[in-house]
Coordinates of C-alpha atoms and ligand atoms in Angstrom, one line a residue:
X1 CA 23.7 -0.7 -27.5
X2 CA 20.4 -2.9 -28.0
X3 CA 19.8 -5.2 -25.8
X4 CA 16.8 -7.5 -27.0
X5 CA 15.2 -7.6 -30.2
X6 CA 11.8 -8.2 -29.8
X7 CA 9.6 -5.4 -29.1
X8 CA 8.1 -4.3 -25.5
X9 CA 4.8 -5.0 -27.0
X10 CA 5.1 -8.4 -27.3
X11 CA 6.2 -8.6 -22.8
X12 CA 3.0 -9.8 -21.4
X13 CA 0.9 -7.0 -19.7
X14 CA -0.1 -7.1 -16.9
X15 CA -3.5 -6.1 -15.2
X16 CA -5.1 -6.2 -11.7
X17 CA -8.9 -6.9 -12.0
X18 CA -10.9 -4.1 -10.8
X19 CA -14.4 -3.8 -10.2
X20 CA -17.1 -4.9 -14.2
X21 CA -14.7 -2.6 -16.4
X22 CA -12.6 -1.9 -15.0
X23 CA -8.2 -2.3 -14.1
X24 CA -5.2 -1.0 -12.8
X25 CA -2.0 -1.6 -16.2
X26 CA 1.2 -2.3 -14.7
X27 CA 3.0 -1.8 -17.4
X28 CA 4.8 1.6 -15.4
X29 CA 5.3 1.8 -11.7
X30 CA 1.7 3.0 -10.1
X31 CA 1.9 4.9 -7.3
X32 CA -0.7 5.3 -4.3
X33 CA -1.6 8.4 -2.6
X34 CA -2.0 8.0 1.5
X35 CA -4.3 9.9 2.8
X36 CA -4.8 9.5 6.7
X37 CA -8.3 10.1 8.1
X38 CA -8.2 11.7 11.5
X39 CA -9.2 14.5 13.8
X40 CA -7.4 17.4 13.2
X41 CA -6.1 17.5 17.0
X42 CA -6.1 21.6 16.3
X43 CA -9.8 22.3 15.9
X44 CA -13.3 20.9 16.6
X45 CA -15.1 21.6 13.6
X46 CA -15.8 18.3 13.9
X47 CA -16.2 15.3 11.4
X48 CA -18.2 16.8 8.2
X49 CA -14.7 19.0 8.1
X50 CA -12.2 16.2 9.1
X51 CA -14.1 13.9 5.8
X52 CA -13.9 17.6 3.9
X53 CA -10.0 18.0 4.1
X54 CA -9.3 14.3 3.8
X55 CA -11.5 14.2 0.5
X56 CA -9.8 17.2 -1.3
X57 CA -6.9 16.2 -0.6
X58 CA -7.7 12.8 -2.1
X59 CA -8.6 15.0 -5.3
X60 CA -5.5 16.8 -4.7
X61 CA -3.1 13.8 -4.9
X62 CA -4.9 12.3 -8.4
X63 CA -4.1 15.9 -9.6
X64 CA -0.6 15.5 -8.8
X65 CA -1.0 11.6 -10.6
X66 CA -1.6 9.1 -8.2
X67 CA -3.4 6.2 -10.1
X68 CA -4.6 4.9 -6.7
X69 CA -5.7 6.5 -3.0
X70 CA -5.4 4.8 -0.4
X71 CA -8.3 6.0 2.7
X72 CA -6.9 5.2 6.2
X73 CA -8.8 6.1 9.4
X74 CA -6.3 4.2 11.9
X75 CA -2.9 4.9 12.8
X76 CA -0.7 2.0 12.6
X77 CA 2.7 4.2 13.2
X78 CA 4.8 2.0 15.9
X79 CA 2.5 2.0 19.8
X80 CA -0.5 3.8 18.3
X81 CA -4.1 3.2 19.3
X82 CA -6.6 1.0 18.2
X83 CA -10.3 2.8 16.9
X84 CA -12.9 1.3 16.8
X85 CA -14.8 -0.3 13.9
X86 CA -17.8 3.0 15.1
X87 CA -14.9 5.2 14.8
X88 CA -13.1 4.5 12.2
X89 CA -16.4 3.8 9.6
X90 CA -17.5 7.5 10.7
X91 CA -14.5 8.6 9.6
X92 CA -13.3 6.5 6.0
X93 CA -17.0 6.4 4.9
X94 CA -17.9 10.1 4.4
X95 CA -14.8 10.6 2.6
X96 CA -14.4 7.6 0.3
X97 CA -18.7 8.9 -0.5
X98 CA -17.5 12.1 -1.8
X99 CA -14.3 11.2 -3.5
X100 CA -15.9 8.9 -5.4
X101 CA -19.0 11.4 -5.9
X102 CA -16.6 13.4 -7.3
X103 CA -14.9 11.3 -9.4
X104 CA -16.1 8.6 -10.8
X105 CA -12.4 6.5 -11.6
X106 CA -11.1 7.7 -9.2
X107 CA -9.0 3.8 -8.0
X108 CA -10.2 4.3 -4.4
X109 CA -7.6 2.0 -1.6
X110 CA -8.9 1.1 2.0
X111 CA -6.3 0.9 5.0
X112 CA -7.7 -1.7 7.3
X113 CA -8.0 -4.5 9.1
X114 CA -11.0 -4.6 10.4
X115 CA -14.3 -6.8 8.0
X116 CA -17.4 -4.7 8.6
X117 CA -15.7 -1.4 7.5
X118 CA -14.1 -3.4 4.9
X119 CA -17.9 -4.4 4.0
X120 CA -18.4 -1.3 4.1
X121 CA -15.5 0.9 2.0
X122 CA -16.3 -1.5 -0.9
X123 CA -20.3 -0.8 -0.2
X124 CA -19.3 3.5 -0.4
X125 CA -17.2 3.1 -4.1
X126 CA -13.5 1.8 -2.4
X127 CA -12.0 -0.8 -4.6
X128 CA -10.1 -2.8 -2.8
X129 CA -8.8 -3.3 0.6
X130 CA -5.4 -2.7 1.9
X131 CA -5.0 -4.4 4.9
X132 CA -1.6 -4.2 6.8
X133 CA -1.8 -7.6 8.8
X134 CA -2.7 -9.7 5.6
X135 CA -6.0 -11.0 7.3
X136 CA -5.3 -12.4 10.6
X137 CA -6.4 -9.7 12.7
X138 CA -9.7 -9.7 11.7
X139 CA -11.4 -13.4 11.0
X140 CA -14.1 -12.1 8.4
X141 CA -12.1 -10.3 6.5
X142 CA -11.2 -13.0 4.3
X143 CA -15.5 -13.7 3.2
X144 CA -15.3 -10.3 2.7
X145 CA -12.5 -10.0 0.3
X146 CA -13.7 -13.4 -1.8
X147 CA -17.8 -13.1 -1.6
X148 CA -16.3 -9.3 -3.7
X149 CA -13.5 -10.7 -5.5
X150 CA -11.7 -7.1 -4.8
X151 CA -7.9 -6.8 -4.8
X152 CA -6.1 -7.5 -1.6
X153 CA -2.9 -5.8 -1.1
X154 CA -1.6 -8.9 1.8
X155 CA 1.5 -7.3 4.4
X156 CA 3.7 -9.5 5.7
X157 CA 3.5 -7.8 10.0
X158 CA 6.3 -8.9 13.2
X159 CA 4.0 -8.2 15.8
X160 CA 1.2 -6.2 15.8
X161 CA 1.6 -1.8 16.1
X162 CA 1.6 -1.1 19.1
X163 CA 4.2 -4.2 19.9
X164 CA 6.1 -4.7 16.5
X165 CA 9.2 -2.3 17.0
X166 CA 10.0 -3.9 20.7
X167 CA 12.3 -5.4 19.6
X168 CA 11.8 -6.9 16.0
X169 CA 14.3 -10.1 14.6
X170 CA 14.9 -12.4 12.1
X171 CA 17.1 -14.0 11.1
X172 CA 17.0 -13.9 6.4
X173 CA 13.8 -11.9 6.6
X174 CA 13.8 -11.7 2.8
X175 CA 14.0 -15.3 3.5
X176 CA 10.8 -15.2 5.7
X177 CA 8.5 -12.7 4.5
X178 CA 8.4 -15.0 0.7
X179 CA 7.5 -17.9 4.3
X180 CA 4.9 -16.0 5.1
X181 CA 3.9 -15.3 1.3
X182 CA 3.4 -19.0 0.6
X183 CA 1.0 -18.6 4.5
X184 CA -0.7 -16.5 3.3
X185 CA -1.1 -17.4 -0.2
X186 CA -2.1 -20.7 0.8
X187 CA -4.9 -19.3 3.3
X188 CA -6.6 -17.0 0.4
X189 CA -5.9 -20.2 -2.2
X190 CA -8.2 -22.7 0.9
X191 CA -10.7 -19.7 0.9
X192 CA -12.1 -19.1 -2.2
X193 CA -9.1 -15.8 -3.3
X194 CA -8.2 -15.5 -6.8
X195 CA -5.0 -15.5 -6.9
X196 CA -4.8 -12.6 -9.6
X197 CA -6.2 -10.5 -6.9
X198 CA -3.1 -10.1 -5.1
X199 CA -1.1 -7.6 -4.7
X200 CA 2.2 -8.6 -2.4
X201 CA 3.7 -6.6 0.1
X202 CA 7.2 -6.8 2.4
X203 CA 5.7 -4.0 5.0
X204 CA 9.0 -1.9 5.1
X205 CA 8.9 -0.3 9.0
X206 CA 6.7 -2.9 9.9
X207 CA 8.4 -5.1 12.8
X208 CA 11.9 -3.8 10.9
X209 CA 14.9 -3.5 12.2
X210 CA 17.1 -0.4 10.1
X211 CA 19.3 -3.1 8.7
X212 CA 15.9 -5.2 7.8
X213 CA 15.1 -2.3 5.7
X214 CA 17.9 -2.1 4.0
X215 CA 17.7 -5.4 3.9
X216 CA 14.4 -5.2 1.8
X217 CA 14.4 -2.3 -0.6
X218 CA 17.7 -3.5 -2.1
X219 CA 16.9 -6.9 -2.4
X220 CA 13.0 -6.3 -3.6
X221 CA 13.7 -8.6 -6.9
X222 CA 13.2 -11.9 -4.4
X223 CA 10.0 -11.5 -4.6
X224 CA 9.3 -11.5 -8.7
X225 CA 9.1 -15.4 -7.8
X226 CA 5.6 -15.1 -6.7
X227 CA 4.6 -14.1 -9.8
X228 CA 2.6 -11.1 -8.7
X229 CA 2.1 -7.3 -8.5
X230 CA 4.8 -6.3 -5.5
X231 CA 3.5 -2.6 -3.7
X232 CA 6.9 -1.5 -1.3
X233 CA 5.5 1.6 0.8
X234 CA 8.5 3.5 2.6
X235 CA 7.2 7.3 2.7
X236 CA 8.6 9.2 5.3
X237 CA 9.2 6.6 7.8
X238 CA 11.5 6.0 10.7
X239 CA 14.5 4.1 9.1
X240 CA 14.9 7.6 6.4
X241 CA 15.5 9.5 9.5
X242 CA 17.4 7.1 11.0
X243 CA 19.7 8.2 8.6
X244 CA 19.2 11.4 7.7
X245 CA 18.4 13.0 11.3
X246 CA 19.3 16.2 9.8
X247 CA 16.3 16.5 6.4
X248 CA 14.8 19.6 6.8
X249 CA 12.5 20.0 3.6
X250 CA 9.3 21.0 6.3
X251 CA 10.3 17.9 7.8
X252 CA 8.4 14.9 4.5
X253 CA 12.5 13.2 4.8
X254 CA 10.9 13.8 1.2
X255 CA 14.5 13.1 -0.8
X256 CA 14.7 9.9 1.5
X257 CA 11.6 8.8 0.1
X258 CA 11.9 9.8 -3.6
X259 CA 15.2 7.1 -3.3
X260 CA 13.3 4.3 -1.7
X261 CA 11.2 4.5 -3.5
X262 CA 12.5 4.6 -7.6
X263 CA 15.1 2.1 -5.5
X264 CA 11.8 -0.4 -5.2
X265 CA 10.8 0.2 -9.0
X266 CA 14.6 -0.4 -9.8
X267 CA 14.1 -3.4 -8.0
X268 CA 10.8 -4.5 -9.1
X269 CA 7.7 -3.3 -7.4
X270 CA 4.7 -2.3 -9.6
X271 CA 4.1 0.2 -7.6
X272 CA 5.1 2.7 -4.7
X273 CA 2.1 3.7 -1.8
X274 CA 3.9 7.6 -0.8
X275 CA 2.8 10.2 1.0
X276 CA 4.5 13.6 -1.4
X277 CA 2.8 12.0 -4.9
X278 CA 4.4 15.2 -7.2
X279 CA 7.7 14.4 -6.9
X280 CA 7.6 10.6 -6.9
X281 CA 5.7 10.9 -10.3
X282 CA 8.7 12.9 -11.3
X283 CA 11.3 10.5 -9.8
X284 CA 9.5 7.5 -12.2
X285 CA 8.8 8.9 -15.5
X286 CA 12.8 9.3 -15.4
X287 CA 13.4 5.7 -14.2
X288 CA 10.7 4.8 -17.1
X289 CA 12.2 6.4 -19.8
X290 CA 15.9 5.0 -18.7
X291 CA 14.1 1.6 -18.2
X292 CA 11.7 2.2 -21.6
X293 CA 15.2 3.2 -23.3
X294 CA 17.5 0.2 -21.7
Ligands
8Y4_1 C1 5.1 8.9 8.8 C2 4.5 8.9 8.0 C3 6.0 8.4 9.0 C4 3.9 7.5 8.0 C5 6.2 6.5 9.3 C6 4.5 6.2 8.8 C7 1.6 0.5 4.5 C8 0.5 1.1 4.8 C9 1.4 2.0 5.8 C10 3.5 0.0 3.7 C11 1.0 -1.0 2.5 C12 2.7 4.6 8.0 C13 -1.3 1.2 5.8 C14 2.9 3.4 8.7 N1 3.1 1.2 5.9 N2 -0.2 -0.5 3.6 N3 0.0 1.7 5.2 N4 2.5 -0.4 3.0 N5 1.0 -1.3 1.8 N6 4.3 4.9 9.0 O1 4.5 0.2 4.2 O2 2.8 5.3 6.5 S1 0.6 3.4 7.1

């Protein structure tokens, strides 16, 4: 049965503006592929080999259909230790440069909460900044984003990566994340960051219990009230392992990750951040076909 008489082309097609002449169209769910640039613990081939490996992984993810490549040098897994900005720069800058030279049209995001890293990554060719601290960990970050006029992912986290999983607690997790977004948006606005460049992210796994993660993924649509792009990252996270402890597929939690990505998109997520790009792209094509048929 036909539910609406107007055509889809009459609907507004939101976009995120990147540097002049480049934009991200949100007319279908987008896939952000995860590229970790961390030293290979099994060899001491050195930084060049680490960067080379990461850059070729990034290009594979792009071939697999990733719309955005998210390059990160510091692990933000629960309990992971921070690294210096010098160390982080030496890891991520060569990778961004290599991707940019091999693939001039790639859309590159830099996963960092450090202003120095964001600044130099943008100069090296990154298009947007993915800051898990939502501009709270480095006081200089807000001016980098305001000056460069680049898009920014504002992610919710309770605590810090070192402490966040020690005793997370909410009385209403969805409401509290919404209040956090309000506060961070007014901070951005008062520092000259245009709302049109901001992407909101509830931060699955960042200071959240299993029940909090399920509550968020079941209520993604609540965050649509901001009228802004939404990003959700659930890929391979701990809550999937809790629900599927015997998950085999090379320990990737792939089936669980696909289910979480599909549920997030069904709730209105515009971008999903994933490790397994090829199967996610396959799954989201079917989601999109079902939605446009409706
Ligand atoms: C296995 C591998 C298990 C990785 C867990 C993990 C998000 C993010 C991360 C997110 C945004 C992660 C940098 C955590 N998660 N950025 N970053 N949103 N915007 N853990 O959800 O992938 S790192």
